[in-house]
mmCIF file of C-alpha atoms in Angstrom:
data_model
loop_
_atom_site.group_PDB
_atom_site.id
_atom_site.type_symbol
_atom_site.label_atom_id
_atom_site.label_comp_id
_atom_site.label_asym_id
_atom_site.label_seq_id
_atom_site.Cartn_x
_atom_site.Cartn_y
_atom_site.Cartn_z
ATOM 1 C CA MET A 1 3.425 -39.852 32.653
ATOM 2 C CA PHE A 2 1.961 -36.708 34.225
ATOM 3 C CA HIS A 3 -1.553 -35.427 33.575
ATOM 4 C CA PHE A 4 -2.806 -31.900 34.146
ATOM 5 C CA ASN A 5 -6.331 -30.540 34.247
ATOM 6 C CA VAL A 6 -6.566 -27.176 32.524
ATOM 7 C CA LYS A 7 -9.580 -24.896 32.698
ATOM 8 C CA ILE A 8 -10.087 -22.506 29.780
ATOM 9 C CA ASP A 9 -12.080 -19.460 30.875
ATOM 10 C CA VAL A 10 -12.170 -17.613 27.598
ATOM 11 C CA ILE A 11 -10.931 -17.913 24.051
ATOM 12 C CA LYS A 12 -10.010 -14.674 22.361
ATOM 13 C CA LYS A 13 -9.878 -14.239 18.641
ATOM 14 C CA LYS A 14 -7.715 -11.537 17.127
ATOM 15 C CA ILE A 15 -9.727 -9.581 14.609
ATOM 16 C CA VAL A 16 -7.695 -7.948 11.861
ATOM 17 C CA PRO A 17 -9.624 -5.238 10.017
ATOM 18 C CA GLU A 18 -10.007 -5.512 6.288
ATOM 19 C CA VAL A 19 -7.907 -2.886 4.560
ATOM 20 C CA THR A 20 -10.439 -1.048 2.418
ATOM 21 C CA GLU A 21 -10.989 2.447 1.070
ATOM 22 C CA GLU A 22 -13.591 3.109 3.783
ATOM 23 C CA TRP A 23 -11.271 1.819 6.523
ATOM 24 C CA ALA A 24 -8.463 4.144 5.398
ATOM 25 C CA LYS A 25 -10.864 7.101 5.325
ATOM 26 C CA GLU A 26 -12.810 6.510 8.528
ATOM 27 C CA THR A 27 -10.022 5.191 10.747
ATOM 28 C CA PHE A 28 -7.099 7.428 9.780
ATOM 29 C CA GLY A 29 -8.668 10.249 7.790
ATOM 30 C CA PHE A 30 -6.882 9.507 4.508
ATOM 31 C CA GLU A 31 -8.555 10.177 1.188
ATOM 32 C CA GLY A 32 -8.266 6.486 0.357
ATOM 33 C CA LEU A 33 -5.900 3.524 0.201
ATOM 34 C CA GLU A 34 -3.610 5.091 -2.367
ATOM 35 C CA ASP A 35 -3.336 8.268 -0.304
ATOM 36 C CA MET A 36 -2.611 6.200 2.829
ATOM 37 C CA ARG A 37 0.119 4.134 1.148
ATOM 38 C CA SER A 38 1.679 7.229 -0.407
ATOM 39 C CA LYS A 39 1.825 9.186 2.849
ATOM 40 C CA ILE A 40 3.089 6.229 4.882
ATOM 41 C CA ALA A 41 5.836 5.625 2.316
ATOM 42 C CA GLU A 42 6.768 9.313 2.396
ATOM 43 C CA SER A 43 6.837 9.280 6.203
ATOM 44 C CA ILE A 44 9.135 6.252 6.246
ATOM 45 C CA LYS A 45 11.394 7.875 3.661
ATOM 46 C CA THR A 46 11.588 11.066 5.733
ATOM 47 C CA GLN A 47 12.375 9.126 8.909
ATOM 48 C CA LYS A 48 15.128 7.184 7.161
ATOM 49 C CA GLY A 49 16.565 10.418 5.786
ATOM 50 C CA SER A 50 16.566 12.067 9.215
ATOM 51 C CA SER A 51 18.124 8.977 10.752
ATOM 52 C CA MET A 52 20.863 8.952 8.114
ATOM 53 C CA VAL A 53 21.636 12.642 8.732
ATOM 54 C CA ARG A 54 21.926 12.083 12.493
ATOM 55 C CA ARG A 55 24.061 9.001 11.966
ATOM 56 C CA LYS A 56 26.380 10.902 9.636
ATOM 57 C CA GLU A 57 26.703 13.712 12.183
ATOM 58 C CA ASN A 58 27.490 11.240 14.970
ATOM 59 C CA GLU A 59 30.066 9.356 12.917
ATOM 60 C CA CYS A 60 31.789 12.607 11.922
ATOM 61 C CA LEU A 61 31.865 13.792 15.535
ATOM 62 C CA ILE A 62 33.299 10.484 16.728
ATOM 63 C CA ALA A 63 35.969 10.492 14.015
ATOM 64 C CA LEU A 64 36.900 14.129 14.681
ATOM 65 C CA GLY A 65 36.968 13.652 18.455
ATOM 66 C CA SER A 66 39.248 10.625 18.159
ATOM 67 C CA ARG A 67 41.927 12.865 16.615
ATOM 68 C CA LEU A 68 42.040 15.185 19.629
ATOM 69 C CA GLU A 69 45.200 14.800 21.707
ATOM 70 C CA GLY A 70 45.886 15.758 25.303
ATOM 71 C CA GLU A 71 44.003 15.739 28.595
ATOM 72 C CA LEU A 72 40.450 17.010 28.809
ATOM 73 C CA PRO A 73 39.931 20.029 31.125
ATOM 74 C CA GLU A 74 38.451 18.859 34.427
ATOM 75 C CA ALA A 75 36.209 21.924 34.710
ATOM 76 C CA MET A 76 34.617 21.207 31.329
ATOM 77 C CA LEU A 77 34.103 17.561 32.248
ATOM 78 C CA GLU A 78 32.394 18.433 35.527
ATOM 79 C CA ARG A 79 30.182 21.035 33.850
ATOM 80 C CA GLU A 80 29.109 18.599 31.128
ATOM 81 C CA GLU A 81 28.420 15.848 33.675
ATOM 82 C CA THR A 82 26.139 18.272 35.524
ATOM 83 C CA ASN A 83 24.367 19.274 32.298
ATOM 84 C CA LEU A 84 23.777 15.648 31.337
ATOM 85 C CA LEU A 85 22.425 14.823 34.795
ATOM 86 C CA GLN A 86 20.064 17.803 34.761
ATOM 87 C CA ASN A 87 18.721 16.809 31.355
ATOM 88 C CA PHE A 88 18.423 13.188 32.441
ATOM 89 C CA TYR A 89 16.465 13.940 35.621
ATOM 90 C CA GLY A 90 14.257 16.345 33.678
ATOM 91 C CA GLN A 91 13.373 13.540 31.266
ATOM 92 C CA LEU A 92 12.722 11.131 34.138
ATOM 93 C CA SER A 93 10.399 13.642 35.772
ATOM 94 C CA SER A 94 8.461 14.217 32.549
ATOM 95 C CA MET A 95 7.935 10.455 32.255
ATOM 96 C CA GLY A 96 6.903 10.098 35.890
ATOM 97 C CA LEU A 97 9.820 7.792 36.705
ATOM 98 C CA THR A 98 12.146 7.684 39.691
ATOM 99 C CA PHE A 99 15.871 7.067 39.485
ATOM 100 C CA ASP A 100 15.499 3.697 41.226
ATOM 101 C CA LYS A 101 12.835 2.584 38.756
ATOM 102 C CA TYR A 102 15.097 3.613 35.882
ATOM 103 C CA LEU A 103 17.999 1.583 37.259
ATOM 104 C CA THR A 104 15.734 -1.431 37.683
ATOM 105 C CA ALA A 105 14.334 -1.102 34.164
ATOM 106 C CA MET A 106 17.824 -0.793 32.658
ATOM 107 C CA ASP A 107 19.224 -3.515 34.945
ATOM 108 C CA ILE A 108 22.220 -1.412 35.987
ATOM 109 C CA THR A 109 23.621 -0.150 39.287
ATOM 110 C CA ALA A 110 24.020 3.454 40.400
ATOM 111 C CA ASP A 111 27.800 3.111 39.989
ATOM 112 C CA GLN A 112 27.382 1.861 36.416
ATOM 113 C CA PHE A 113 25.109 4.803 35.650
ATOM 114 C CA LYS A 114 27.684 7.201 37.093
ATOM 115 C CA GLU A 115 30.455 5.711 34.965
ATOM 116 C CA ASP A 116 28.280 5.845 31.844
ATOM 117 C CA ASN A 117 27.521 9.506 32.532
ATOM 118 C CA LYS A 118 31.225 10.274 32.963
ATOM 119 C CA LYS A 119 32.044 8.546 29.692
ATOM 120 C CA GLN A 120 29.289 10.388 27.833
ATOM 121 C CA ALA A 121 30.461 13.711 29.273
ATOM 122 C CA ALA A 122 34.030 12.965 28.178
ATOM 123 C CA ASP A 123 32.832 12.154 24.654
ATOM 124 C CA VAL A 124 30.867 15.414 24.431
ATOM 125 C CA VAL A 125 33.765 17.522 25.745
ATOM 126 C CA ARG A 126 36.240 15.808 23.418
ATOM 127 C CA GLN A 127 33.997 16.444 20.415
ATOM 128 C CA ASP A 128 33.331 20.064 21.414
ATOM 129 C CA LEU A 129 37.057 20.761 21.757
ATOM 130 C CA ALA A 130 37.700 19.108 18.401
ATOM 131 C CA LEU A 131 35.046 21.332 16.793
ATOM 132 C CA ASP A 132 36.624 24.380 18.462
ATOM 133 C CA ALA A 133 40.008 23.404 16.997
ATOM 134 C CA TRP A 134 38.451 22.966 13.556
ATOM 135 C CA ALA A 135 36.792 26.391 13.818
ATOM 136 C CA ARG A 136 40.073 28.051 14.824
ATOM 137 C CA HIS A 137 41.932 26.379 11.981
ATOM 138 C CA PHE A 138 39.453 27.695 9.430
ATOM 139 C CA ASP A 139 38.980 31.032 11.247
ATOM 140 C CA MET A 140 35.244 30.580 11.806
ATOM 141 C CA LYS A 141 33.488 33.366 13.692
ATOM 142 C CA ALA A 142 29.952 34.132 14.831
ATOM 143 C CA THR A 143 28.878 37.594 13.685
ATOM 144 C CA GLU A 144 26.371 39.865 15.422
ATOM 145 C CA GLU A 145 23.928 38.989 12.657
ATOM 146 C CA ASP A 146 24.425 35.279 13.375
ATOM 147 C CA VAL A 147 23.678 35.862 17.059
ATOM 148 C CA HIS A 148 20.603 37.966 16.285
ATOM 149 C CA ASN A 149 19.287 35.329 13.871
ATOM 150 C CA GLU A 150 19.778 32.626 16.486
ATOM 151 C CA PHE A 151 17.352 34.409 18.809
ATOM 152 C CA ALA A 152 14.990 35.394 15.991
ATOM 153 C CA GLN A 153 14.657 31.781 14.826
ATOM 154 C CA ALA A 154 14.104 30.416 18.334
ATOM 155 C CA ASP A 155 10.612 29.739 19.665
ATOM 156 C CA LEU A 156 10.472 32.844 21.876
ATOM 157 C CA ASP A 157 7.635 35.291 22.566
ATOM 158 C CA ASP A 158 9.983 38.279 22.417
ATOM 159 C CA PRO A 159 13.344 37.313 20.853
ATOM 160 C CA GLU A 160 14.716 40.871 20.959
ATOM 161 C CA LEU A 161 13.950 41.236 24.671
ATOM 162 C CA ILE A 162 15.631 37.921 25.501
ATOM 163 C CA GLU A 163 18.648 38.810 23.359
ATOM 164 C CA ASN A 164 19.052 42.131 25.208
ATOM 165 C CA GLU A 165 18.761 40.366 28.569
ATOM 166 C CA TRP A 166 21.431 37.851 27.600
ATOM 167 C CA ARG A 167 23.637 40.688 26.363
ATOM 168 C CA LYS A 168 23.319 42.562 29.679
ATOM 169 C CA GLU A 169 24.045 39.374 31.631
ATOM 170 C CA GLY A 170 27.138 38.626 29.539
ATOM 171 C CA ARG A 171 25.776 35.299 28.280
ATOM 172 C CA LEU A 172 26.142 35.886 24.534
ATOM 173 C CA PRO A 173 29.552 34.127 24.354
ATOM 174 C CA MET A 174 27.678 30.842 24.951
ATOM 175 C CA ILE A 175 25.480 31.554 21.925
ATOM 176 C CA ARG A 176 28.501 32.444 19.781
ATOM 177 C CA GLU A 177 30.246 29.259 20.887
ATOM 178 C CA SER A 178 27.201 27.187 19.962
ATOM 179 C CA ILE A 179 26.915 28.863 16.544
ATOM 180 C CA VAL A 180 30.606 28.375 15.741
ATOM 181 C CA ARG A 181 30.483 24.703 16.722
ATOM 182 C CA ALA A 182 27.363 24.139 14.620
ATOM 183 C CA ASN A 183 29.055 25.788 11.632
ATOM 184 C CA ALA A 184 32.198 23.738 12.210
ATOM 185 C CA LEU A 185 30.178 20.517 12.294
ATOM 186 C CA ARG A 186 28.442 21.414 9.028
ATOM 187 C CA ASP A 187 31.845 22.061 7.466
ATOM 188 C CA VAL A 188 33.221 18.754 8.770
ATOM 189 C CA ILE A 189 30.244 16.882 7.321
ATOM 190 C CA ALA A 190 30.562 18.694 3.994
ATOM 191 C CA GLN A 191 34.217 17.668 3.700
ATOM 192 C CA ALA A 192 33.769 14.129 5.007
ATOM 193 C CA LYS A 193 33.993 11.169 2.664
ATOM 194 C CA VAL A 194 31.141 8.887 3.641
ATOM 195 C CA THR A 195 30.803 5.300 2.491
ATOM 196 C CA GLU A 196 27.380 3.743 2.976
ATOM 197 C CA VAL A 197 27.463 -0.001 3.575
ATOM 198 C CA GLU A 198 24.311 -2.059 3.282
ATOM 199 C CA GLU A 199 23.571 -4.222 6.296
ATOM 200 C CA THR A 200 23.622 -7.940 5.628
ATOM 201 C CA LYS A 201 22.250 -10.755 7.733
ATOM 202 C CA GLU A 202 24.955 -12.806 9.380
ATOM 203 C CA ALA A 203 25.041 -16.435 8.489
ATOM 204 C CA GLU A 204 23.506 -18.569 11.177
#
């Protein structure tokens, strides 16, 4: 039998605050317990609703993209891969992380990351082309008013100035393309038949 000598330097006790009216007011600024419970419940409900909307959008995009036939244009794939990489490195920089640290944290190799990026780019391109096909089928267009509203609703100091600059630089087709795809996605979702299935715990 083995024996070990163990030295205990400190014993910590977890203190759980008592949930009272004063605690709700002073700690979180609620009017009271009822107000706290009500707002937390509303926040959870809103989060679930947003999550459901995003999930529905993703499922519709996946289903629509799976119906697309033919090869994906190489130029579009390369452009999307570049866009994804730029966004990815921007996020890494904002978090103060290096690429090597990210790979270590995710326990993947650089080659695996590259393949994942290629796959994600292919999915995006496939879904975009499927939305374009849907828009053509239903003759969806982006009007000048749609384009103007897109700039007006953006968080810009001078929307009209930016719109004029984009017009001079010939970049408005990108805005029209984005608007048409967004409208096509809304139409796809509106026509989709969605069945919600409750998650059940698997038997052990």
